[in-house]
Amino acid sequence: MADRQPGAAAADGRPVRPTTVQLTGWGRIEPSTATLAAPTGPAEVAGLLASAPAGGVIARGLGRSYNNAAQNGGGLVIGTTAMNRIISFDREAGLVTCEAGVSLEQLMTAGLPAGWFVPVSPGTRQVTIGGAIAADVHGKNHHVAGSFAQHVPWFDLLLPDGTERRVTPDADPALFWATAGGMGLTGIVLRAAVQLRQVQTSRVRVDTVRTGDIDETMAYLSATDDQYGYTVAWTDCLARGRNLGRSVITSGDFADLDDLPAAARRDPLAFRPGARLGAPEVFPSGLLNAVTVGLANEAWYRKAPRNRVGEIQTIGTFFHPLDGIRNWNRVYGPAGFRQYQYVVPFGQEELVRRSLERISVARAPSFVTVLKRFGPADPGLLSFPMPGWTLALDFPAGTPGLAGLLDQLDQEVAEAGGRIYLAKDSRVRPETLARMYPRLEEFRKLRAELDPQGILGSDLSRRLGL
Ligand SMILES: Cc1cc2nc3c(=O)[nH]c(=O)nc-3n(C[C@H](O)[C@H](O)[C@H](O)COP(=O)(O)OP(=O)(O)OC[C@H]3O[C@@H](n4cnc5c(N)ncnc54)[C@H](O)[C@@H]3O)c2cc1C
C-alpha cells in the first residue's frame, strides 16, 4: 500500500494509465488517496494540468520527502519518474541538462566516469532533480557550497496556466527563488540544467573523530568548518549527563589520485550503485524504542574510532549509507516515523544543548540524529538553510509524548529566529511556521498571482496554507 512509487512507462512504452493509489512520504505516516499519473513527456504533463480535477495537482518525484509534500488526497499526483532522460552532458564544463525525473544517482552514474559529481547530495541519492529543486536540498557541504538551487543555471517550469517558461536566477529571480524551496507549488519543473563539480576520484578521504559531549562536538565542528568540504556529526540523542551530545564526526573531501591505494588507482572514478538489499515488511511497530535505540546508539558510538585520519571511503559509505538497504523505512513498522529538522542561528548553542537535553530526558529514541553547521542562505523564499546549527532527528511515530516535545521545540526554534524543514515536516502549526519563514506572505502573494484558481496544491500546502 502506502509507499508505492509512481510507475514508469509500460513495457511497450505507452504511459501508464492514471490509477487510484494510496500514497505516503518516506516516513509512511499520513496516507492519502489520489489519482496518480506517470506522464512520459511535457505534452502529457501539460494535458494533465489543463484538465486538472477539482482536487488540484502536485508533482511527485521519488517520494523521498518524509511526509506529505508530494501527496494530494482527492486530487491528481503527477509522478515524474518516467521523464528521466539526460538530454545533454558537456564533459568539458560539467554542465548537464536533464528531465526533472532524473535522479541524483543517474547523474552520478553519468558524470563520474568523466570526473564530475553532483554539486550537492542529500543523505540519499534516490532524489529527482525536480524534488531537489523544489525542496532546495542541502548536503554535508552546505557550509561551502550552499544548497542545490545555487547550482542550477536554469529550469523549465510549466506554470499553472499551462505556459512553459525558462526560469533563470538573473532574468526571473522572483519565480526562480519562489520555486527553489517552494515545494512544487509554483509549477511543474520539466527540465533543468545542473552544474556538476569536478573530482579526481570517486572516493572520499575521511577523518573520523569521537567527541565526549555536546561542547566538544560543537567546538570541533566550529573549529574545522574551513578545513573540510563535507562534514557532519552523528549524535547520540539518548546520552545524558556528562555524555550529553556525544557524537561521531565524519569530515572529508574527495580524494586525489595520489591518495588512493594502488589497486584503486586503476579505476579511480569507479561508481557501482549496485544491487541493494531489501527490508521485509515484517517489522512490528515498537521495535525501535528507547531501549533498542539506546543500545544501538551505544554500539555505534563505541565502534567508532576515537580519531582516525585519512580513511578512504566510497561515495555510498560516506554520502548515502542508508541507501544500502532498500525500504529501510520499514524498520519503523507499519506506524512509520516522523523526521524533524530545525536550524537556529549561530549564537543559539544553548538552545541546541537544551533540545538534546529535552530529547534524552523524554527518552525519545532517534537513531539517525545529525548535527551540522550551515553556511550562508540562498534567496529562496521558503528555502530551509540559513547560517546556523541544524539538528535532524527521526522518531518512531508512536513515541509517547512526541507531539508535546516537538511543539515545545518548535516554539523555542521560532523564538530564536530559526525554522523547521518543510520537506520533513508533519506537524508544525501554521502560525508557528509563519513566524519561522518571514517571507511566507511574499510566497503566498506570488502564488495567488500565478495560480488564481488554486490548481496546484498538496496535503502539505493545505495543512499549512502555503
Ligand atoms: C534517507 C533520506 C535522507 C535525506 N537527506 C536529506 C538531506 O541530507 N538534505 C536534504 O535537504 N534533504 C534530505 N532528504 C529529503 C529529500 O532530499 C527531499 O525531500 C527531496 O525533495 C526528495 O526528492 P524526491 O524526488 O523524492 O521528491 P518528492 O519527495 O517526490 O517531492 C518533494 C517535493 O518536490 C516537489 N517536486 C517533485 N518533483 C517536482 C517537479 N518536477 N516539479 C515541481 N515540484 C516537484 C513535490 O511536489 C514535493 O513538494 C532526505 C530524504 C531521505 C529519505
Short mmCIF file of C-alpha atoms and ligand atoms in Angstrom, two decimals, residues 5-6 25-26 58-71 78 80-81 83 100-102 104 120-140 157 179 182-191 322-323 328 337 339 341 374 384-385 421 423-424 458 460, ligand 1:
data_model
loop_
_atom_site.label_atom_id
_atom_site.label_comp_id
_atom_site.label_asym_id
_atom_site.label_seq_id
_atom_site.Cartn_x
_atom_site.Cartn_y
_atom_site.Cartn_z
CA GLN A 5 6.18 4.99 -6.19
CA PRO A 6 4.87 6.42 -9.43
CA GLY A 25 6.04 10.07 2.12
CA TRP A 26 9.14 8.20 3.24
CA ILE A 58 1.00 18.24 -7.34
CA ALA A 59 4.23 16.79 -8.76
CA ARG A 60 5.94 13.81 -7.17
CA GLY A 61 9.48 12.62 -7.77
CA LEU A 62 10.87 9.61 -5.91
CA GLY A 63 8.74 10.24 -2.82
CA ARG A 64 11.73 10.79 -0.53
CA SER A 65 10.29 13.79 1.26
CA TYR A 66 9.38 12.46 4.65
CA ASN A 67 5.75 13.39 4.89
CA ASN A 68 3.06 14.68 2.55
CA ALA A 69 4.68 17.34 0.35
CA ALA A 70 4.18 15.09 -2.68
CA GLN A 71 0.69 13.86 -1.77
CA ILE A 78 1.88 13.74 -11.40
CA THR A 80 7.81 12.46 -12.88
CA THR A 81 10.00 9.37 -12.78
CA MET A 83 10.60 11.64 -17.52
CA ALA A 100 13.01 16.60 -14.00
CA GLY A 101 12.57 12.92 -13.14
CA VAL A 102 16.29 12.14 -13.49
CA LEU A 104 20.89 12.12 -8.47
CA VAL A 120 25.03 18.88 -3.53
CA SER A 121 23.87 15.49 -2.32
CA PRO A 122 21.34 14.86 0.41
CA GLY A 123 21.64 11.72 2.55
CA THR A 124 20.05 9.69 -0.24
CA ARG A 125 20.78 9.74 -3.96
CA GLN A 126 17.25 8.47 -4.69
CA VAL A 127 16.03 12.01 -5.24
CA THR A 128 14.90 13.57 -8.52
CA ILE A 129 16.15 16.86 -9.89
CA GLY A 130 12.59 18.23 -9.62
CA GLY A 131 12.47 17.21 -5.95
CA ALA A 132 15.96 18.60 -5.30
CA ILE A 133 14.94 21.99 -6.69
CA ALA A 134 11.50 22.04 -5.05
CA ALA A 135 12.99 21.34 -1.59
CA ASP A 136 16.24 23.24 -2.40
CA VAL A 137 18.04 20.35 -0.76
CA HIS A 138 21.27 20.64 1.22
CA GLY A 139 24.11 18.25 1.90
CA LYS A 140 27.18 17.80 4.06
CA LEU A 157 8.71 25.43 -15.46
CA THR A 179 10.30 27.69 -6.94
CA GLY A 182 8.66 26.16 -2.99
CA MET A 183 7.65 22.50 -2.60
CA GLY A 184 6.16 22.14 -6.08
CA LEU A 185 3.62 24.92 -5.56
CA THR A 186 4.69 27.36 -8.30
CA GLY A 187 4.57 24.95 -11.25
CA ILE A 188 5.98 21.68 -12.53
CA VAL A 189 9.67 21.61 -13.30
CA LEU A 190 10.07 19.85 -16.65
CA ARG A 191 13.80 20.13 -17.29
CA LEU A 322 21.07 4.31 4.26
CA ASP A 323 20.69 3.70 0.53
CA TRP A 328 14.89 0.83 5.24
CA PHE A 337 8.24 7.60 11.76
CA GLN A 339 11.51 13.26 10.84
CA GLN A 341 14.84 19.07 11.46
CA PHE A 374 25.04 25.57 7.69
CA PHE A 384 15.30 25.95 4.69
CA PRO A 385 19.04 26.51 5.24
CA TYR A 421 12.34 21.95 7.16
CA ALA A 423 10.42 18.52 3.24
CA LYS A 424 10.34 16.70 6.57
CA SER A 458 -0.73 19.27 -1.79
CA LEU A 460 1.21 19.83 2.99
C1 LIG B 1 17.29 8.92 3.64
C2 LIG B 1 16.98 10.34 3.30
C3 LIG B 1 17.94 11.29 3.53
C4 LIG B 1 17.68 12.63 3.21
N1 LIG B 1 18.65 13.54 3.45
C5 LIG B 1 18.44 14.83 3.13
C6 LIG B 1 19.47 15.79 3.28
O1 LIG B 1 20.57 15.48 3.74
N2 LIG B 1 19.23 17.07 2.90
C7 LIG B 1 18.02 17.44 2.36
O2 LIG B 1 17.87 18.62 2.01
N3 LIG B 1 17.02 16.56 2.21
C8 LIG B 1 17.20 15.27 2.57
N4 LIG B 1 16.20 14.35 2.38
C9 LIG B 1 14.92 14.82 1.81
C10 LIG B 1 14.90 14.78 0.28
O3 LIG B 1 16.14 15.14 -0.26
C11 LIG B 1 13.87 15.78 -0.26
O4 LIG B 1 12.63 15.59 0.35
C12 LIG B 1 13.68 15.73 -1.77
O5 LIG B 1 12.79 16.76 -2.13
C13 LIG B 1 13.11 14.40 -2.24
O6 LIG B 1 13.09 14.38 -3.66
P1 LIG B 1 12.03 13.47 -4.44
O7 LIG B 1 12.41 13.42 -5.86
O8 LIG B 1 11.86 12.18 -3.73
O9 LIG B 1 10.74 14.37 -4.30
P2 LIG B 1 9.32 14.04 -3.63
O10 LIG B 1 9.51 13.64 -2.23
O11 LIG B 1 8.55 13.17 -4.51
O12 LIG B 1 8.71 15.52 -3.65
C14 LIG B 1 9.27 16.53 -2.81
C15 LIG B 1 8.73 17.90 -3.22
O13 LIG B 1 9.21 18.20 -4.51
C16 LIG B 1 8.14 18.53 -5.38
N5 LIG B 1 8.51 18.09 -6.72
C17 LIG B 1 9.00 16.88 -7.10
N6 LIG B 1 9.21 16.88 -8.43
C18 LIG B 1 8.86 18.10 -8.89
C19 LIG B 1 8.84 18.72 -10.17
N7 LIG B 1 9.23 18.08 -11.27
N8 LIG B 1 8.41 19.99 -10.26
C20 LIG B 1 8.00 20.67 -9.18
N9 LIG B 1 7.99 20.15 -7.94
C21 LIG B 1 8.41 18.88 -7.79
C22 LIG B 1 6.95 17.79 -4.80
O14 LIG B 1 5.73 18.41 -5.18
C23 LIG B 1 7.20 17.93 -3.31
O15 LIG B 1 6.75 19.16 -2.83
C24 LIG B 1 16.41 13.01 2.68
C25 LIG B 1 15.44 12.04 2.46
C26 LIG B 1 15.71 10.70 2.77
C27 LIG B 1 14.65 9.67 2.53
#
